[in-house]
PDB file of N, CA, C and O in Angstrom:
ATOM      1  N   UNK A   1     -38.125  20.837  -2.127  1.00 73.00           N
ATOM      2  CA  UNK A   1     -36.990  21.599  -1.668  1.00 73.00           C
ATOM      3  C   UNK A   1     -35.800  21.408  -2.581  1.00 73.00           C
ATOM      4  O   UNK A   1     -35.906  20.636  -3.534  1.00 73.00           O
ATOM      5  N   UNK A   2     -34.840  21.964  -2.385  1.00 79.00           N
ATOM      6  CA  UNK A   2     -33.663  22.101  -3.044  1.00 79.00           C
ATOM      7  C   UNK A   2     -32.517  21.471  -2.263  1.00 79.00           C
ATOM      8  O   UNK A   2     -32.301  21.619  -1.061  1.00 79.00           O
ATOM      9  N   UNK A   3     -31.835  20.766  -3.105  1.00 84.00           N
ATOM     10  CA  UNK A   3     -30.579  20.216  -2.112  1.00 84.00           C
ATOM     11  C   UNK A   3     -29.468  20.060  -3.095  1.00 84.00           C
ATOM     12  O   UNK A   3     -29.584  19.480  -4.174  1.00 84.00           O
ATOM     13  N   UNK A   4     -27.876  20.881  -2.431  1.00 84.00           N
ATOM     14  CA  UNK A   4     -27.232  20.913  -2.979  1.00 84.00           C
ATOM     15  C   UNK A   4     -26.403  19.495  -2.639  1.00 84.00           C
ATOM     16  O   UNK A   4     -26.530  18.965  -1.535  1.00 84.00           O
ATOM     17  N   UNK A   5     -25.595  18.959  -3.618  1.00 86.00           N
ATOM     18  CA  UNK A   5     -25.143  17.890  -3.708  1.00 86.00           C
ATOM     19  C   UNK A   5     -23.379  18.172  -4.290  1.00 86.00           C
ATOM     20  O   UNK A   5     -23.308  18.061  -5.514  1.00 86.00           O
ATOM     21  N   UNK A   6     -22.242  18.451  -3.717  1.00 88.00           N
ATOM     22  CA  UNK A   6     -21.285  18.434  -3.891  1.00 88.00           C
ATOM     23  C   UNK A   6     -20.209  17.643  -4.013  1.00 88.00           C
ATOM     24  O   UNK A   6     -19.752  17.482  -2.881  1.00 88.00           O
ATOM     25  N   UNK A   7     -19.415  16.927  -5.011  1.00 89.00           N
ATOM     26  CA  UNK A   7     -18.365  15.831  -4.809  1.00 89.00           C
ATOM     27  C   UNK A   7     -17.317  16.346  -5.306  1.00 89.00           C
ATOM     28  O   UNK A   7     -17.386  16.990  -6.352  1.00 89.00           O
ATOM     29  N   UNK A   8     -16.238  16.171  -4.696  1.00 87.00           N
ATOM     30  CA  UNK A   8     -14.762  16.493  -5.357  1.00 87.00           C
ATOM     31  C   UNK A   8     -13.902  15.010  -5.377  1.00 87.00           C
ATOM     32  O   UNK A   8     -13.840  14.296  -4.375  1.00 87.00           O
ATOM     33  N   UNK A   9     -13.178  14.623  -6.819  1.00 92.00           N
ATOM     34  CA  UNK A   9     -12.864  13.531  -7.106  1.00 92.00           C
ATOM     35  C   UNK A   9     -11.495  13.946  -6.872  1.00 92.00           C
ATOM     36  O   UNK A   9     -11.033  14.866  -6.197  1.00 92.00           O
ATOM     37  N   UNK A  10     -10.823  12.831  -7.763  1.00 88.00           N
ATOM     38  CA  UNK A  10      -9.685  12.374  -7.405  1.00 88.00           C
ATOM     39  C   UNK A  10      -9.609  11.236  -8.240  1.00 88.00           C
ATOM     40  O   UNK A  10     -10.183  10.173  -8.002  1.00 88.00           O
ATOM     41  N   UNK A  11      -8.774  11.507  -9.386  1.00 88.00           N
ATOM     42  CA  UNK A  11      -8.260  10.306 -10.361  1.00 88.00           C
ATOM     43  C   UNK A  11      -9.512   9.751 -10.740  1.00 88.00           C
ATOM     44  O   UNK A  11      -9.572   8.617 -11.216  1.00 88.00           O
ATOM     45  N   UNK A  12     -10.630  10.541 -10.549  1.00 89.00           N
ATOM     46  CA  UNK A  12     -11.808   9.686 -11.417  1.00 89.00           C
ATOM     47  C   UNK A  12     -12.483   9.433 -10.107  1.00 89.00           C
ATOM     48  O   UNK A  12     -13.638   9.067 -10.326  1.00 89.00           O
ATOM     49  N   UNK A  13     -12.203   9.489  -8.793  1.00 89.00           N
ATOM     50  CA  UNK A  13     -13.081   8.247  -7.662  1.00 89.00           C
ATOM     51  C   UNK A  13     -13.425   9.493  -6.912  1.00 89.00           C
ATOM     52  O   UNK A  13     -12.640  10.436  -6.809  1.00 89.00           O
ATOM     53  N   UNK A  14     -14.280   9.476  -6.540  1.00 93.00           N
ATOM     54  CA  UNK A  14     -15.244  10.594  -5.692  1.00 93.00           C
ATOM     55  C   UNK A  14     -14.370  10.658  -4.229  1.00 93.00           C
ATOM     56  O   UNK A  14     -14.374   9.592  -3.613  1.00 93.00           O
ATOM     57  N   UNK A  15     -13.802  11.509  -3.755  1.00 94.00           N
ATOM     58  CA  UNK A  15     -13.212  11.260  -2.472  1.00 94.00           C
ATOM     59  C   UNK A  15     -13.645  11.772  -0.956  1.00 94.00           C
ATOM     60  O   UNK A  15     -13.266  11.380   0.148  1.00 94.00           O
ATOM     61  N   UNK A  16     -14.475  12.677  -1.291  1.00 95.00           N
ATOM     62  CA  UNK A  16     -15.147  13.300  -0.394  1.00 95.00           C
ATOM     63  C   UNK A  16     -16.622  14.183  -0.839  1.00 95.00           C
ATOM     64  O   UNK A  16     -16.734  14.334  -2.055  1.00 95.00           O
ATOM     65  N   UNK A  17     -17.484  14.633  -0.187  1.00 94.00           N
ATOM     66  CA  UNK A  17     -18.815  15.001  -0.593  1.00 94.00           C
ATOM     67  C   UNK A  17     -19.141  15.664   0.124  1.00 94.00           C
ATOM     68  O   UNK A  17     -18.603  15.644   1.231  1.00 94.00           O
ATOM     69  N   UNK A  18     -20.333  16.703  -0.204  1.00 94.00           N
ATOM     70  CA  UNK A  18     -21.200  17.753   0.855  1.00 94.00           C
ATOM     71  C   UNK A  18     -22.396  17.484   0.395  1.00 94.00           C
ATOM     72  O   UNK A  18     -22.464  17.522  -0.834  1.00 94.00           O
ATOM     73  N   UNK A  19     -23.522  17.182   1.041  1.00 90.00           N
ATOM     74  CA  UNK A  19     -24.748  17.041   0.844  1.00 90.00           C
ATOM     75  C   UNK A  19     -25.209  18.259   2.076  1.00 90.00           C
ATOM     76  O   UNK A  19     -24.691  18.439   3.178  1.00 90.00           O
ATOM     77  N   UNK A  20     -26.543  19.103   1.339  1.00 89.00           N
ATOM     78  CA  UNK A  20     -26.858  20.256   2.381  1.00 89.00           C
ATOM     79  C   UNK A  20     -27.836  20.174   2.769  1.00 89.00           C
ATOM     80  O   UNK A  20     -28.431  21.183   3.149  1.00 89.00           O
ATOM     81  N   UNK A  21     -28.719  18.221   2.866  1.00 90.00           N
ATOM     82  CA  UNK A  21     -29.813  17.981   3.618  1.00 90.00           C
ATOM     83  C   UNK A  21     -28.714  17.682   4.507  1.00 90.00           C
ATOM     84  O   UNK A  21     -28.439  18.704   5.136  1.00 90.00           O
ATOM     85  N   UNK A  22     -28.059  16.827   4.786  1.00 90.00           N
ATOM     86  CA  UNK A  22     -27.409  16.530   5.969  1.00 90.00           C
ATOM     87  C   UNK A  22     -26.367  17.941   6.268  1.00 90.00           C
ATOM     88  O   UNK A  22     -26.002  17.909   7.443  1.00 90.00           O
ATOM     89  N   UNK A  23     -26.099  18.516   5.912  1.00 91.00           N
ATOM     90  CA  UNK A  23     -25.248  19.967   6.448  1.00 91.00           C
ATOM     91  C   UNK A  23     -23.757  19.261   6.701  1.00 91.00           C
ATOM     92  O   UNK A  23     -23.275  19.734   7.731  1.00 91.00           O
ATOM     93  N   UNK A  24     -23.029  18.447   6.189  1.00 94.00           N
ATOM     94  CA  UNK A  24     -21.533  18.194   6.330  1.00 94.00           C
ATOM     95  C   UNK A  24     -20.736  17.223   5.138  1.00 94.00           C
ATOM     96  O   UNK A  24     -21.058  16.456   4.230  1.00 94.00           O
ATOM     97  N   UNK A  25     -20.091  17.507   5.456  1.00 96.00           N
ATOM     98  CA  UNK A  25     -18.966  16.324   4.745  1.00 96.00           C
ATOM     99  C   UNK A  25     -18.701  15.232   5.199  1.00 96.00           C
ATOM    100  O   UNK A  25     -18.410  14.991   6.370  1.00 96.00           O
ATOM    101  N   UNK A  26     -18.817  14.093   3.859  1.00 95.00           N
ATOM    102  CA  UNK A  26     -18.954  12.693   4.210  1.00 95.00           C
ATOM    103  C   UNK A  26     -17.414  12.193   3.364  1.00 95.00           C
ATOM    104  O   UNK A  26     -17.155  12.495   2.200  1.00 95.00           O
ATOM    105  N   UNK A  27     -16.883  11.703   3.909  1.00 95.00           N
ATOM    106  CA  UNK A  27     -15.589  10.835   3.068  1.00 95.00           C
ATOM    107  C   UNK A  27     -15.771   9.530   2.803  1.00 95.00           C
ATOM    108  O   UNK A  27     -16.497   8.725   3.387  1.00 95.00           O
ATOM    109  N   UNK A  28     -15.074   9.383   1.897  1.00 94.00           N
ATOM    110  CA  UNK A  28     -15.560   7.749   1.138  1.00 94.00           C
ATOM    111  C   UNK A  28     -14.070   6.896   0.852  1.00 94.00           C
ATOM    112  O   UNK A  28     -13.862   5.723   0.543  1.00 94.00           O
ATOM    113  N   UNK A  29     -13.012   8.223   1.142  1.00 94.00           N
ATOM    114  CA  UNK A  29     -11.654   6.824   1.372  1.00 94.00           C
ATOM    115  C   UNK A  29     -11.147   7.378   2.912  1.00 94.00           C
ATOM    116  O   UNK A  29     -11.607   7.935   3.908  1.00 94.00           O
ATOM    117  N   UNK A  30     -10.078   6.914   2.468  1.00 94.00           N
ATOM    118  CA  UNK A  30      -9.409   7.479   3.769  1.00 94.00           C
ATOM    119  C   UNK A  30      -8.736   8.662   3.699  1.00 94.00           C
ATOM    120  O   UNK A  30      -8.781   9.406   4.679  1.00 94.00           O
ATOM    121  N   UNK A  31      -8.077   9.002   2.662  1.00 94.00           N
ATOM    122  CA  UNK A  31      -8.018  10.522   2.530  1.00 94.00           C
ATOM    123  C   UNK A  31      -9.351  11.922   2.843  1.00 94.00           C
ATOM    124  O   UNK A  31      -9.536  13.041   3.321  1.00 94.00           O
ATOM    125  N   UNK A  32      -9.860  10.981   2.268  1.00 95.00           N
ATOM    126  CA  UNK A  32     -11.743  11.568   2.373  1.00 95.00           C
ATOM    127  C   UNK A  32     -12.144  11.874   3.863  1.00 95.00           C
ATOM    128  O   UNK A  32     -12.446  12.954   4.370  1.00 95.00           O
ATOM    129  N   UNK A  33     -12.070  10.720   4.378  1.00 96.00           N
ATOM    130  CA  UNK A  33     -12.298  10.585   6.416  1.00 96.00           C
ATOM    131  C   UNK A  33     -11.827  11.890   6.787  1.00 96.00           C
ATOM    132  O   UNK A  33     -12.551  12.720   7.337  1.00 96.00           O
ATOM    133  N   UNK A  34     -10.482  12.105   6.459  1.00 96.00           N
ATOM    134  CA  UNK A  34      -9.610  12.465   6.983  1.00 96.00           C
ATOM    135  C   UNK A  34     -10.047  14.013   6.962  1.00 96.00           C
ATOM    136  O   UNK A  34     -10.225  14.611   8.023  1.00 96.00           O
ATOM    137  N   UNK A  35     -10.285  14.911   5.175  1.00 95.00           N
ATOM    138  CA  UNK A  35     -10.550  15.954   5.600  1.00 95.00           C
ATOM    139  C   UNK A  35     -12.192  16.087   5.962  1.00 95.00           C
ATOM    140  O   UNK A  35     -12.639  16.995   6.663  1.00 95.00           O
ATOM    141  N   UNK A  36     -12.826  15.260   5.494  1.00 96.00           N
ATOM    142  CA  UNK A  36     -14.128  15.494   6.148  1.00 96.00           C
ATOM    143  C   UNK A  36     -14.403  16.040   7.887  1.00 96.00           C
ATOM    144  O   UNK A  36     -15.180  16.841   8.406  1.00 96.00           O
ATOM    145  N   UNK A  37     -13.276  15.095   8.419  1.00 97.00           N
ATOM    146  CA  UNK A  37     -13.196  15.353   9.841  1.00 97.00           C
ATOM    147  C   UNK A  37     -12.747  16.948  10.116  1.00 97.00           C
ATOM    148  O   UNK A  37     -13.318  17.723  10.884  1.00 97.00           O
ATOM    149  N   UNK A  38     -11.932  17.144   9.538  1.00 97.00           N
ATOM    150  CA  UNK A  38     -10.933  18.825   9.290  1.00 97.00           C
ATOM    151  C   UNK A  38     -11.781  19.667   9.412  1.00 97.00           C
ATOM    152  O   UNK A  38     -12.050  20.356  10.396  1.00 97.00           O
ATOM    153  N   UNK A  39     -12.592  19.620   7.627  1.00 96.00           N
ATOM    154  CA  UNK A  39     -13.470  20.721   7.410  1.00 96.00           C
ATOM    155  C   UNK A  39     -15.013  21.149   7.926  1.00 96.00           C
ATOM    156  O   UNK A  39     -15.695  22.169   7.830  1.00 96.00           O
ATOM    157  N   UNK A  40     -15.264  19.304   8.755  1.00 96.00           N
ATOM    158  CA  UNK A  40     -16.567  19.508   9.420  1.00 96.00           C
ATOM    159  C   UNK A  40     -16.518  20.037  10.679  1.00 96.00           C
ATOM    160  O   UNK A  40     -17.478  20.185  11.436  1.00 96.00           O
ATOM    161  N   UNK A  41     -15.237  20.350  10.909  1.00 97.00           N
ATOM    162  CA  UNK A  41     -14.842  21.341  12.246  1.00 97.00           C
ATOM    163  C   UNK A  41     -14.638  22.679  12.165  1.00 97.00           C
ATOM    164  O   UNK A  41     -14.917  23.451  13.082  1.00 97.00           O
ATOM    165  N   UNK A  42     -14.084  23.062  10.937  1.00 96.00           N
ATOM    166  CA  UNK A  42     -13.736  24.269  10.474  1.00 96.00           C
ATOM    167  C   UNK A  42     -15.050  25.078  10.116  1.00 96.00           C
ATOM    168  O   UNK A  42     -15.545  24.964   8.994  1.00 96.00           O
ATOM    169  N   UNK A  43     -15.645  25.948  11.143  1.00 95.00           N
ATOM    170  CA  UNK A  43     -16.848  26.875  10.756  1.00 95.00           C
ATOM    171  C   UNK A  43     -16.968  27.536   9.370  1.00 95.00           C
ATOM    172  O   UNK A  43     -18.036  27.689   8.778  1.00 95.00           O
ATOM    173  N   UNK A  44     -15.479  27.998   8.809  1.00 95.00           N
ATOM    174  CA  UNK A  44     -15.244  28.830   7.737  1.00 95.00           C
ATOM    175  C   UNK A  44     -15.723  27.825   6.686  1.00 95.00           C
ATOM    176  O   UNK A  44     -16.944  27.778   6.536  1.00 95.00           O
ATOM    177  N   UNK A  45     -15.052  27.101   6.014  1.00 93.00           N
ATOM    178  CA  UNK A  45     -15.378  25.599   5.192  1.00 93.00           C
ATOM    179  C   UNK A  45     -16.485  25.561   5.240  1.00 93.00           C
ATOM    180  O   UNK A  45     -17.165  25.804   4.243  1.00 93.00           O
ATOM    181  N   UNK A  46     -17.086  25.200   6.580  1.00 92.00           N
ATOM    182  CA  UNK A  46     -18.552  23.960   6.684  1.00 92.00           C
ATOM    183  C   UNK A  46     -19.801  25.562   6.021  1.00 92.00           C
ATOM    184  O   UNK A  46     -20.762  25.471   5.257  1.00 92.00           O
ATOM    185  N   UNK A  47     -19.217  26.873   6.728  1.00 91.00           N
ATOM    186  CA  UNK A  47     -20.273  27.766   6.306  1.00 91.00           C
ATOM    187  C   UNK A  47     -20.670  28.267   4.979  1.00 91.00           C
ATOM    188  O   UNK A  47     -21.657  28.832   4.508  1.00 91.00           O
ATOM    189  N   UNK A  48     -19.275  27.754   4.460  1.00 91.00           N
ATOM    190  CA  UNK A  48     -19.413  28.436   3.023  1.00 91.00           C
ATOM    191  C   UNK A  48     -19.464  27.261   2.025  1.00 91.00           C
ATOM    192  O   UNK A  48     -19.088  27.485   0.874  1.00 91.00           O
ATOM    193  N   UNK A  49     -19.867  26.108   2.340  1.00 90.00           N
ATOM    194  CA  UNK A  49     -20.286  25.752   1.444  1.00 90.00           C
ATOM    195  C   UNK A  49     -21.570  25.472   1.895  1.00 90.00           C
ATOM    196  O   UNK A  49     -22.313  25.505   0.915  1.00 90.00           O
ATOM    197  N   UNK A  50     -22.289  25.169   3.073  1.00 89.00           N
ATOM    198  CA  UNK A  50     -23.949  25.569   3.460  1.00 89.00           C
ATOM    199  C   UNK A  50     -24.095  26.703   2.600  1.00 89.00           C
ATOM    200  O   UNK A  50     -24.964  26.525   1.747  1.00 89.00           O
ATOM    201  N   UNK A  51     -23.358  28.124   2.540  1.00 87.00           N
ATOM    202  CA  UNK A  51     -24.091  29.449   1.839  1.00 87.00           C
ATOM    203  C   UNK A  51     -24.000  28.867  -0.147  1.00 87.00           C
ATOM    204  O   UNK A  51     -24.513  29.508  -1.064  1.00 87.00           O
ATOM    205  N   UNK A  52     -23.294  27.680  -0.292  1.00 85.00           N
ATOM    206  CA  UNK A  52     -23.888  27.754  -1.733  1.00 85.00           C
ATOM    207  C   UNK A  52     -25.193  26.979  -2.375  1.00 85.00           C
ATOM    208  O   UNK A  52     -25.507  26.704  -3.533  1.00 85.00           O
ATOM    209  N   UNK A  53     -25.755  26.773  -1.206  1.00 80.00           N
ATOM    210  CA  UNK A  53     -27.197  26.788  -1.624  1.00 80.00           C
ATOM    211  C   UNK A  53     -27.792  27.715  -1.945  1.00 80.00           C
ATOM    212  O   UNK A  53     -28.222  27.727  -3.099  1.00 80.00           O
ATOM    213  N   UNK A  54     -28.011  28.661  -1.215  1.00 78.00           N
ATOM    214  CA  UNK A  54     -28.349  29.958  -1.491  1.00 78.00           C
ATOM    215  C   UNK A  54     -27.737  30.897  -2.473  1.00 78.00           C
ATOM    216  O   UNK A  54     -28.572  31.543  -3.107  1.00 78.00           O
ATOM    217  N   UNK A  55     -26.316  31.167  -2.798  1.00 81.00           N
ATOM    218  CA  UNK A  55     -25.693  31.770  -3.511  1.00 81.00           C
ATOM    219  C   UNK A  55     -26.062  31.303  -5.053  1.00 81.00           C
ATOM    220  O   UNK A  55     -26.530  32.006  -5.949  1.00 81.00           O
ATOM    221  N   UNK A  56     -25.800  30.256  -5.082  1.00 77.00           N
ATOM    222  CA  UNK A  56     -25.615  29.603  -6.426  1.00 77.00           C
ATOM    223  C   UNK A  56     -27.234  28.474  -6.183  1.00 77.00           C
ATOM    224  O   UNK A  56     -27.876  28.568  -7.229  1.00 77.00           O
ATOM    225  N   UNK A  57     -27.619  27.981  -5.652  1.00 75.00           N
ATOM    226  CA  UNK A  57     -28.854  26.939  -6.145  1.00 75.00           C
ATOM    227  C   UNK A  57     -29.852  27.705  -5.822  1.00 75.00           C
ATOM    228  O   UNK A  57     -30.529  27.681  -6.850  1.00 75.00           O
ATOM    229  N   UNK A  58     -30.287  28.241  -5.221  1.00 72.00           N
ATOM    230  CA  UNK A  58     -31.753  29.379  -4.768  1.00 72.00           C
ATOM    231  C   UNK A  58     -31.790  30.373  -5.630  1.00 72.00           C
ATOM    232  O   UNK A  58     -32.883  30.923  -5.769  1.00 72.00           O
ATOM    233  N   UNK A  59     -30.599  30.881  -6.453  1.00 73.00           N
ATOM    234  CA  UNK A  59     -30.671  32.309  -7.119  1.00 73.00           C
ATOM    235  C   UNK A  59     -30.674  31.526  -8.777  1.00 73.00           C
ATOM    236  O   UNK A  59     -31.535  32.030  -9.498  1.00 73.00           O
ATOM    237  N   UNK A  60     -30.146  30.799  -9.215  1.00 74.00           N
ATOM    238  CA  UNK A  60     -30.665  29.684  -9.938  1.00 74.00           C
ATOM    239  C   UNK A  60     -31.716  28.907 -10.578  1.00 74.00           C
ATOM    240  O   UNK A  60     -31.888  28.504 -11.728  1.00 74.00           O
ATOM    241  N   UNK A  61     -32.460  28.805  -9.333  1.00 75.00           N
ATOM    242  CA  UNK A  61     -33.244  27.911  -9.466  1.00 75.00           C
ATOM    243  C   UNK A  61     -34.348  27.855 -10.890  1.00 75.00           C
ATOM    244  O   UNK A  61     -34.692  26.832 -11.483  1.00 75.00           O
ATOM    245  N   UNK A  62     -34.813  29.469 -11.246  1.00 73.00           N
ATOM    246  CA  UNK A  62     -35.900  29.643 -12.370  1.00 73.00           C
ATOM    247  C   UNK A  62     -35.081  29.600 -13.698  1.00 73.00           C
ATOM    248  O   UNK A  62     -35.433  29.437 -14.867  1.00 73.00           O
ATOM    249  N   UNK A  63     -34.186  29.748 -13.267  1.00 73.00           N
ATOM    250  CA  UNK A  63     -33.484  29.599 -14.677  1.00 73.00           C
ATOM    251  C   UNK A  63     -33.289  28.071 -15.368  1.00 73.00           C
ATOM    252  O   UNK A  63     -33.798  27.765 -16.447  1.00 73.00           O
ATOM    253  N   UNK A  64     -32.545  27.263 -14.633  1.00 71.00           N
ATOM    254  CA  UNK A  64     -32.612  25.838 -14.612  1.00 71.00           C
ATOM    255  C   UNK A  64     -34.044  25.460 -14.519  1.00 71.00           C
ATOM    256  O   UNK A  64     -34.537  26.004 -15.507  1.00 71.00           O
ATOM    257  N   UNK A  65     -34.754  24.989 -14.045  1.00 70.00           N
ATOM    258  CA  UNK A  65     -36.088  24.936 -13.931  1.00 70.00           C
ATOM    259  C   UNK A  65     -36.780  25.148 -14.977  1.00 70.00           C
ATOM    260  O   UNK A  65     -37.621  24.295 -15.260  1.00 70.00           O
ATOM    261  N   UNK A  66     -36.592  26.659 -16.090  1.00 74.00           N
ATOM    262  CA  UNK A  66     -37.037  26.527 -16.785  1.00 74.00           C
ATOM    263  C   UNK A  66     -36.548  25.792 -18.010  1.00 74.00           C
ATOM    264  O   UNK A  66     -37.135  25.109 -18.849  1.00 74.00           O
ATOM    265  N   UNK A  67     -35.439  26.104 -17.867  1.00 73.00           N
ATOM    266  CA  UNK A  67     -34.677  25.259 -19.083  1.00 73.00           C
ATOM    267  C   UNK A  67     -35.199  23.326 -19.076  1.00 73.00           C
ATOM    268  O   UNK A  67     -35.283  22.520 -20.003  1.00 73.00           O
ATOM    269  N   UNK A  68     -35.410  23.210 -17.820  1.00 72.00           N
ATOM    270  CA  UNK A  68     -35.871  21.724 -17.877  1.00 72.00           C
ATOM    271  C   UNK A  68     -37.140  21.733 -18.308  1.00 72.00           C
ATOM    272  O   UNK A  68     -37.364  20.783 -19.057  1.00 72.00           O
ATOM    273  N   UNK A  69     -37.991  22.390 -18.137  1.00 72.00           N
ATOM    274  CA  UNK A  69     -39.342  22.424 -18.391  1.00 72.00           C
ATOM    275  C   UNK A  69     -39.764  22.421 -19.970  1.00 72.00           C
ATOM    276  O   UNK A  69     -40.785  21.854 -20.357  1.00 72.00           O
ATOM    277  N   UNK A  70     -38.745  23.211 -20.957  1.00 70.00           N
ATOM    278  CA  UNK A  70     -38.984  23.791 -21.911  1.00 70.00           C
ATOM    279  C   UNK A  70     -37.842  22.413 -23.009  1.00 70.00           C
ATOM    280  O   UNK A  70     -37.574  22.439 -24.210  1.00 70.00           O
ATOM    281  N   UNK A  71     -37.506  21.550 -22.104  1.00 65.00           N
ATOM    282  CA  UNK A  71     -37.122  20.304 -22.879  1.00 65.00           C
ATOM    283  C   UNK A  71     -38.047  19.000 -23.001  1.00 65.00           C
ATOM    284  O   UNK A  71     -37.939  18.147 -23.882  1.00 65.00           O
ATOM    285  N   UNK A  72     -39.076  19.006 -21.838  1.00 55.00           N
ATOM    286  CA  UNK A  72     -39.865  18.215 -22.049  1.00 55.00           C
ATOM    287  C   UNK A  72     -41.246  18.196 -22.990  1.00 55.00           C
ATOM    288  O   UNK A  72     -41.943  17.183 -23.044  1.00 55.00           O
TER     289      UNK A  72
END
């Protein structure tokens, strides 16, 4: 399967994340907690970044894929 893996930093330190086996946002400071809690409430947020699996990693996928294939 495919799993998208999202982090947005901050001065270099990862501050918050979307992983789309687990379907939400995880925070890793306290700023992080904070909107994780926000945006894992917010349908709009939480939906649109679930749809960039599909948008961007599913429509993707043969292209990348092949490019890896054709390096080994």
């Amino acid at each position: 399967g495919i799993e998208l893996i999202d982090f947005l930093c901050f001065n270099q330190a990862e501050y918050i994340g979307f992983n789309s086996t687990v379907g939400r946002f995880v925070g890793y400071t306290e700023h992080g907690l904070k909107n994780a809690e926000a945006w894992n409430s917010d349908a709009g947020i939480l939906g649109q970044e679930q749809g960039e699996l599909e948008r961007f990693c599913k429509h993707n996928t043969a292209n990348h894929y092949s490019a890896i294939l054709d390096k080994t």
